[in-house]
């Protein structure tokens, strides 16, 4: 069976077919999709290979497409950094600052139940990072 057998009946609830559950009836997920938090917008300044970058995201599926070395993984790492206060790849925060720059800044706008929350993360060389 393939994942395309996972069926959404409407915009609020999804059903998981029985082959995912090992037999029996379908299970209705009790979480309303509109209650899920998602990253609505992202802004990067001097983060890894990005000088200045902004992106808006969908509640549903987002794809990052590009040639090798253009920054797809760095974009994912910026999202990880905003979510967990650290890089997935670099244990030393200053290694995320773009070459020959003195700082990096990340901003993310997360939406949940119609309310938007803004997160900021900034780091200057030889200083502590700031999260708001």
Tab-separated table of N, CA, C and O in Angstrom, residues 78-86 110 119 131:
chain	number	residue	atom	x	y	z
A	78	UNK	N	17.881	26.769	9.242
A	78	UNK	CA	17.363	28.015	9.823
A	78	UNK	C	16.028	27.763	10.525
A	78	UNK	O	15.782	28.274	11.619
A	79	UNK	N	15.187	26.947	9.917
A	79	UNK	CA	13.903	26.585	10.539
A	79	UNK	C	14.162	25.786	11.820
A	79	UNK	O	13.528	26.015	12.851
A	80	UNK	N	15.097	24.867	11.769
A	80	UNK	CA	15.469	24.087	12.954
A	80	UNK	C	15.998	25.012	14.049
A	80	UNK	O	15.637	24.863	15.224
A	81	UNK	N	16.821	25.972	13.678
A	81	UNK	CA	17.399	26.905	14.643
A	81	UNK	C	16.306	27.695	15.362
A	81	UNK	O	16.347	27.860	16.578
A	82	UNK	N	15.329	28.174	14.619
A	82	UNK	CA	14.221	28.901	15.247
A	82	UNK	C	13.385	27.999	16.153
A	82	UNK	O	12.834	28.457	17.143
A	83	UNK	N	13.299	26.743	15.816
A	83	UNK	CA	12.471	25.806	16.579
A	83	UNK	C	13.157	25.276	17.830
A	83	UNK	O	12.502	25.036	18.845
A	84	UNK	N	14.479	25.070	17.771
A	84	UNK	CA	15.197	24.423	18.866
A	84	UNK	C	16.326	25.260	19.460
A	84	UNK	O	17.089	24.766	20.286
A	85	UNK	N	16.472	26.503	19.022
A	85	UNK	CA	17.495	27.429	19.542
A	85	UNK	C	18.918	26.965	19.256
A	85	UNK	O	19.858	27.354	19.953
A	86	UNK	N	19.093	26.130	18.260
A	86	UNK	CA	20.434	25.686	17.879
A	86	UNK	C	20.398	25.084	16.483
A	86	UNK	O	19.355	24.659	15.994
A	110	UNK	N	5.071	32.364	13.209
A	110	UNK	CA	4.352	31.102	13.338
A	110	UNK	C	2.882	31.407	13.569
A	110	UNK	O	2.542	32.313	14.319
A	119	UNK	N	9.140	35.204	16.265
A	119	UNK	CA	10.369	34.811	16.961
A	119	UNK	C	11.554	35.489	16.291
A	119	UNK	O	11.607	35.570	15.062
A	131	UNK	N	17.418	35.492	21.835
A	131	UNK	CA	16.136	34.938	21.378
A	131	UNK	C	15.007	35.737	21.991
A	131	UNK	O	15.006	36.001	23.183
